[in-house]
Coordinates of C-alpha atoms and ligand atoms in Angstrom, one line a residue:
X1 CA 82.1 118.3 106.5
X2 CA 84.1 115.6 107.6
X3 CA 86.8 114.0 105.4
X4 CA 85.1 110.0 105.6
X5 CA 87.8 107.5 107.2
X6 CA 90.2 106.2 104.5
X7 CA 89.3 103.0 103.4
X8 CA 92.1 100.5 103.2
X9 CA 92.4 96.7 103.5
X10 CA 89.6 96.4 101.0
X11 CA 88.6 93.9 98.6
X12 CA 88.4 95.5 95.3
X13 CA 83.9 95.7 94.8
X14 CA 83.8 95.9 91.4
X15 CA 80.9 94.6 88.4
X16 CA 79.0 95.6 85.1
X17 CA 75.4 96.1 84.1
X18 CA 73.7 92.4 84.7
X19 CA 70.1 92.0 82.7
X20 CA 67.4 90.7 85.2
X21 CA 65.5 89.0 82.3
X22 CA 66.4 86.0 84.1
X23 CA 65.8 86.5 87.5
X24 CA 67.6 87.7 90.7
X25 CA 69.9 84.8 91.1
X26 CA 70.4 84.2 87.6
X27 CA 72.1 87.6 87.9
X28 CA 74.4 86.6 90.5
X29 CA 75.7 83.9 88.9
X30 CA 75.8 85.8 85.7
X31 CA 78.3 88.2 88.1
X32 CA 80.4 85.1 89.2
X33 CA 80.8 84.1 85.6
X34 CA 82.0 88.0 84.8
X35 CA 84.1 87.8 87.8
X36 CA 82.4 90.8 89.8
X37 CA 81.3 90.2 93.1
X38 CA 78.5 93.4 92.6
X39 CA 76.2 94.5 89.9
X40 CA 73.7 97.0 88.3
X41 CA 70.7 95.9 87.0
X42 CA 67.9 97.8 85.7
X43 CA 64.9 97.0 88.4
X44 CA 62.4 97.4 84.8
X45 CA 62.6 97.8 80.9
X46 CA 65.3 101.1 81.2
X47 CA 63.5 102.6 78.0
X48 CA 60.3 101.5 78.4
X49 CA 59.1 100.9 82.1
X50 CA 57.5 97.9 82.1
X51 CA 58.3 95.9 85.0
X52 CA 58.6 92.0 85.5
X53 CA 56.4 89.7 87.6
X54 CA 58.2 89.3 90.9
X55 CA 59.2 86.0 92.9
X56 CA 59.8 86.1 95.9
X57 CA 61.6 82.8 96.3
X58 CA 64.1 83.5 93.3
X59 CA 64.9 87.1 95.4
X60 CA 65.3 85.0 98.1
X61 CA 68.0 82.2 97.0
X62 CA 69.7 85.4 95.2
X63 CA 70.5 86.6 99.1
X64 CA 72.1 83.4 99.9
X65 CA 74.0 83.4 97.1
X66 CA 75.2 86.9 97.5
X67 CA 76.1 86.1 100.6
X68 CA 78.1 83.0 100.3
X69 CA 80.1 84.3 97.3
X70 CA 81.2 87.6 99.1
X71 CA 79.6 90.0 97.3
X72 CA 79.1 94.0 97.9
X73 CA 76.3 95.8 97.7
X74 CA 74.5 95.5 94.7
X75 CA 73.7 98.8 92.7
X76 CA 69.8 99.0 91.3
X77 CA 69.2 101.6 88.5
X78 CA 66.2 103.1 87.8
X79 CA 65.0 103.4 84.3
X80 CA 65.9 106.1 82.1
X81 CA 62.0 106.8 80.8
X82 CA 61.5 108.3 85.0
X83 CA 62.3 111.7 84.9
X84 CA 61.1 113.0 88.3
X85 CA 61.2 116.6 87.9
X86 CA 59.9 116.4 84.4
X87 CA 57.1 119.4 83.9
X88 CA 53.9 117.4 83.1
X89 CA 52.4 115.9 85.6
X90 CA 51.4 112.5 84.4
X91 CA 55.3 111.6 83.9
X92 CA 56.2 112.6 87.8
X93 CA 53.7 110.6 88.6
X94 CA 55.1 108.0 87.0
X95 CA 58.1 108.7 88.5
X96 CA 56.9 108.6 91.8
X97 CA 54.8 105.2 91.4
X98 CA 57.4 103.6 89.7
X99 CA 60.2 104.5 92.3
X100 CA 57.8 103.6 95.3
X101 CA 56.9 100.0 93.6
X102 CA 60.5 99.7 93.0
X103 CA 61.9 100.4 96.5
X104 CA 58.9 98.3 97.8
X105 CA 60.5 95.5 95.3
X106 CA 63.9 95.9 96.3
X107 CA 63.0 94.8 100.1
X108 CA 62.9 91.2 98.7
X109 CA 67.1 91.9 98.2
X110 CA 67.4 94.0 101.3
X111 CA 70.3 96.5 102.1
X112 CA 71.5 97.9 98.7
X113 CA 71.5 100.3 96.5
X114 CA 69.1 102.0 94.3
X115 CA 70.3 104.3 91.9
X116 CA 68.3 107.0 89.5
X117 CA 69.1 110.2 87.6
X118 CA 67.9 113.3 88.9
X119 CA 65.9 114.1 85.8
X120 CA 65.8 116.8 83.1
X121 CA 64.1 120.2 84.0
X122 CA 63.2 120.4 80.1
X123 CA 63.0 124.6 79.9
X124 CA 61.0 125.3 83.6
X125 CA 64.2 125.6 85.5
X126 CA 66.8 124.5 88.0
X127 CA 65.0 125.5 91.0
X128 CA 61.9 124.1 90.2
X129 CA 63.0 120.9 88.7
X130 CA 65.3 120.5 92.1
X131 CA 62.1 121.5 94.3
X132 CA 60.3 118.2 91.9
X133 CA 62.8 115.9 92.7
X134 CA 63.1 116.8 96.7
X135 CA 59.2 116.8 96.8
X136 CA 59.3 113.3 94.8
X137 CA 61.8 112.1 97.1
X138 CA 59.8 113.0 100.6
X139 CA 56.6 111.4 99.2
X140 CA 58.5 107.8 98.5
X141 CA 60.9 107.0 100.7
X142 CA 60.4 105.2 103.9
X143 CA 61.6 105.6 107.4
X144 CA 61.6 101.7 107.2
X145 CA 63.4 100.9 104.3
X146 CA 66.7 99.3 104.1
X147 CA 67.3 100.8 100.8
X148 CA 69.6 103.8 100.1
X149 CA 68.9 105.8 97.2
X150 CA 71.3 107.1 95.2
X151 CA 71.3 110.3 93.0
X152 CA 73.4 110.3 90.0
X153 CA 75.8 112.9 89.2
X154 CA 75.0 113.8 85.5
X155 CA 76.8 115.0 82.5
X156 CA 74.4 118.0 82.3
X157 CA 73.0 117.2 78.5
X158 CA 70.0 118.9 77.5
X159 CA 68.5 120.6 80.7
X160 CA 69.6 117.5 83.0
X161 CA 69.9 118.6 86.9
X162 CA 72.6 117.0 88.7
X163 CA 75.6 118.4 86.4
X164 CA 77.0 120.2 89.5
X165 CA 77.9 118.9 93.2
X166 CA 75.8 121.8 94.2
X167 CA 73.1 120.7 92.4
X168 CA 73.1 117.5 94.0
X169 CA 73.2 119.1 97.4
X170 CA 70.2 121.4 97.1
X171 CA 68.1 118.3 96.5
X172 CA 69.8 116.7 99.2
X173 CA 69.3 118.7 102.1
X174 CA 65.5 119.5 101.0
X175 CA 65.1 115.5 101.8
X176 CA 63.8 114.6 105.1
X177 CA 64.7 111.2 105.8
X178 CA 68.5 111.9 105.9
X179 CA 69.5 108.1 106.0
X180 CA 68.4 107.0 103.2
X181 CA 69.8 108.7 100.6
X182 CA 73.2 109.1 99.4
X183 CA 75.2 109.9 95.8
X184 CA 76.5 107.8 92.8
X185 CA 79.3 109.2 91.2
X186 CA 79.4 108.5 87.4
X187 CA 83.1 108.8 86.5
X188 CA 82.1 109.6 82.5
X189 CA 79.4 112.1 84.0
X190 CA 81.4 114.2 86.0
X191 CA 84.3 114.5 83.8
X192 CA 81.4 115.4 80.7
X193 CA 79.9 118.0 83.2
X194 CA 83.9 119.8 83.7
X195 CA 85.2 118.5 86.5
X196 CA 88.9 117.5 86.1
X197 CA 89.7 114.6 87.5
X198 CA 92.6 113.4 84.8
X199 CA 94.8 116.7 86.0
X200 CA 93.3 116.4 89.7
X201 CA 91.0 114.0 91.2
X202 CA 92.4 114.6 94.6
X203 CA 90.8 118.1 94.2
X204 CA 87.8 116.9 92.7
X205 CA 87.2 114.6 95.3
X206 CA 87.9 117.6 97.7
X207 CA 85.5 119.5 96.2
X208 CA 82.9 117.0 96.6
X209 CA 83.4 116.8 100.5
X210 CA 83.5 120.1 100.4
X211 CA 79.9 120.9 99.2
X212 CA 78.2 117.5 99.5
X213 CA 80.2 115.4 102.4
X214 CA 82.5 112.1 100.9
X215 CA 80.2 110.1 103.3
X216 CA 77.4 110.1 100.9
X217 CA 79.3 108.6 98.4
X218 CA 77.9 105.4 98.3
X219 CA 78.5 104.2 94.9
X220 CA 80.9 104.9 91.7
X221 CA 79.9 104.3 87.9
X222 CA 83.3 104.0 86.1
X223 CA 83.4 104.5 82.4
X224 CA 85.7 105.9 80.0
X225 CA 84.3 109.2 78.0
X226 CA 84.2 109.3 74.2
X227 CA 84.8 113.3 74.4
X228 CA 86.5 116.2 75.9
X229 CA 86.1 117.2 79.8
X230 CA 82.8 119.8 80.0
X231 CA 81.5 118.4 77.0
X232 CA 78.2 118.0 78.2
X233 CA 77.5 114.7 75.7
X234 CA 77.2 111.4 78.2
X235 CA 78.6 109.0 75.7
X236 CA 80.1 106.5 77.5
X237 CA 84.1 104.5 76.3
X238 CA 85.5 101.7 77.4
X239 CA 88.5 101.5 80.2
X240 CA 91.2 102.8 78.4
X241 CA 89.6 103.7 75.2
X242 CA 88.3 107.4 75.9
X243 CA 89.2 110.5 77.2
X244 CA 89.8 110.3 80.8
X245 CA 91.8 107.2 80.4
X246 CA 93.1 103.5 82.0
X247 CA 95.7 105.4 84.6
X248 CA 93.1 107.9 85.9
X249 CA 90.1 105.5 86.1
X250 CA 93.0 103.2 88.2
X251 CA 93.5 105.2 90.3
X252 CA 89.9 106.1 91.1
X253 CA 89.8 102.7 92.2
X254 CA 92.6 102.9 94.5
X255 CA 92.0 106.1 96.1
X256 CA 92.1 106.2 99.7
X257 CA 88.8 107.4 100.0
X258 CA 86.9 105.5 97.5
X259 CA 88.2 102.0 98.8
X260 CA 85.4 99.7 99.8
X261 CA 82.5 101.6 97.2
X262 CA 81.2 99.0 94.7
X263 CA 82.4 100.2 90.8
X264 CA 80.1 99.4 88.2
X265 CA 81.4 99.3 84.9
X266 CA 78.8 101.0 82.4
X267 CA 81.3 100.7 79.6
X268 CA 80.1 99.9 76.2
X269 CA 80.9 95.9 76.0
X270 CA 79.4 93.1 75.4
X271 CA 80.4 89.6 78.5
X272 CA 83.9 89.4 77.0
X273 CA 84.8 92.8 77.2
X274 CA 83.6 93.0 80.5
X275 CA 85.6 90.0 81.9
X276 CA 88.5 91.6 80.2
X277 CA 88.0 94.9 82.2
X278 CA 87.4 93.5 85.4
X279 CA 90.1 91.1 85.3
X280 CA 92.6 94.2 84.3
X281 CA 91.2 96.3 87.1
X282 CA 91.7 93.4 89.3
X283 CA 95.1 93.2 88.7
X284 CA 95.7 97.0 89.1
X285 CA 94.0 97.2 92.2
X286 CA 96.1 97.5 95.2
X287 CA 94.9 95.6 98.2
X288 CA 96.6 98.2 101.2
Ligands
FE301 FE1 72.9 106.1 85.2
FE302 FE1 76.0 106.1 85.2
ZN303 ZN1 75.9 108.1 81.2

């Protein structure tokens, strides 16, 4: 695996968790007003699954403005009710038909990101749950879509899949369309599942390249964690205000090799809180 090119002379890519309940460019200017120039949005009710009626033209003056105010690629999440490798059969399928409607949806806003959590195995298994998610993977993506899908690294609660770099790479390299599928990694996640990246995030990062490949890091959720590193909870802090801390999550955003991803804060704020954070990050972000 090849170390990817360090990424300097960025800008720093950086935003929060947008709600689409007004529309696509509704969302952007929500983003201006937070003072990110990216976003994640859940693409349908995140505990429910419901989607919203699309239009076209409101996706449409959303690419124009995204483009005239500079932004990154925006990061699409998936809804928390899909669990693709879960062990009846009804709820894959509604994995599966809710991802493909999605990724047909997110053509409108071509080129991003779409990001969804690998699922929980719920008592069948690694290797089968990983086999599910590969296999639901192969039937919905497209050779023609502009989308990349991202897999999130998880905090491994419950029977979750994706706890462990290897994980994510044995349901990488069962997918065939190679191009279109890359990683998310969830600073909170990673640090939940035992990886230490307060102490060592240089080796952390190595270790990632080392079993998955830096260059399908696409995208980075940073959050703070409420608990100890390996403990397996996913409860998300604000910057600062948990476990891993402000100085290590600062200088996830200035390593070398994570310059140019988009960040998306998932930290538990409401608008102010979120200006706040990016405006701080902002400041400690070193533009080299
Ligand atoms: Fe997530
Ligand atoms: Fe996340
Ligand atoms: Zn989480």
């Amino acid at each position: 695996m090849t170390m990817r090119k360090e990424r300097w002379k960025y800008m720093l890519i950086i935003g929060s968790h947008i709600s689409f309940s007004k529309g696509y460019e509704d969302m952007g200017k929500q983003a201006v007003e937070l003072g990110a120039n990216t976003f994640a949005f859940f693409t349908r009710n995140p505990r429910g699954g419901s989607i919203k009626a699309l239009d076209v033209k409101d996706a449409k003056r959303f690419v124009e403005f995204a483009k005239e105010n500079n932004f990154g690629k925006i990061v699409a999440h998936a809804p928390y009710t899909m669990n693709p490798c879960a062990q009846k059969e009804e709820l894959r399928k509604f994995a599966k038909e809710a991802m493909a409607e999605d990724l047909s949806r997110m053509e409108n806003i071509p080129g991003n990101y779409y990001n969804f959590h690998p699922g929980s195995h719920v008592g069948q298994g690694e290797k089968i749950g990983i086999e599910y998610i590969a296999e639901l993977l192969n039937e919905v993506l497209k050779s023609d879509q502009s989308t990349t899908v991202l897999l999130e690294t998880m905090a491994g609660k419950g029977t979750e899949i994706g706890k462990s770099f290897e994980q994510i790479q044995q349901i990488l390299e069962k997918v065939e369309l190679q191009d279109k599928i890359g990683v998310c990694m969830d600073t909170c996640h990673i640090w939940d599942a035992g990886y230490d990246i307060v102490e060592d995030l240089d080796g952390v990062l190595k270790q990632f390249d080392e079993i998955i490949g830096l260059y399908r890091l696409k995208a980075v959720h940073l959050n703070d964690s409420m608990n100890v590193r390996g403990s397996k909870k996913d409860r998300h802090a604000k910057i600062g205000e948990g476990m891993i801390g402000k100085e290590t999550l600062v200088s996830v955003i200035n390593h070398p090799l994570l310059k140019g991803l988009p960040f998306i804060l998932e930290t538990p704020n409401e608008i102010e809180g979120w200006k706040k954070e990016i405006k701080m990050l902002k400041e400690e972000y070193k533009e080299k």
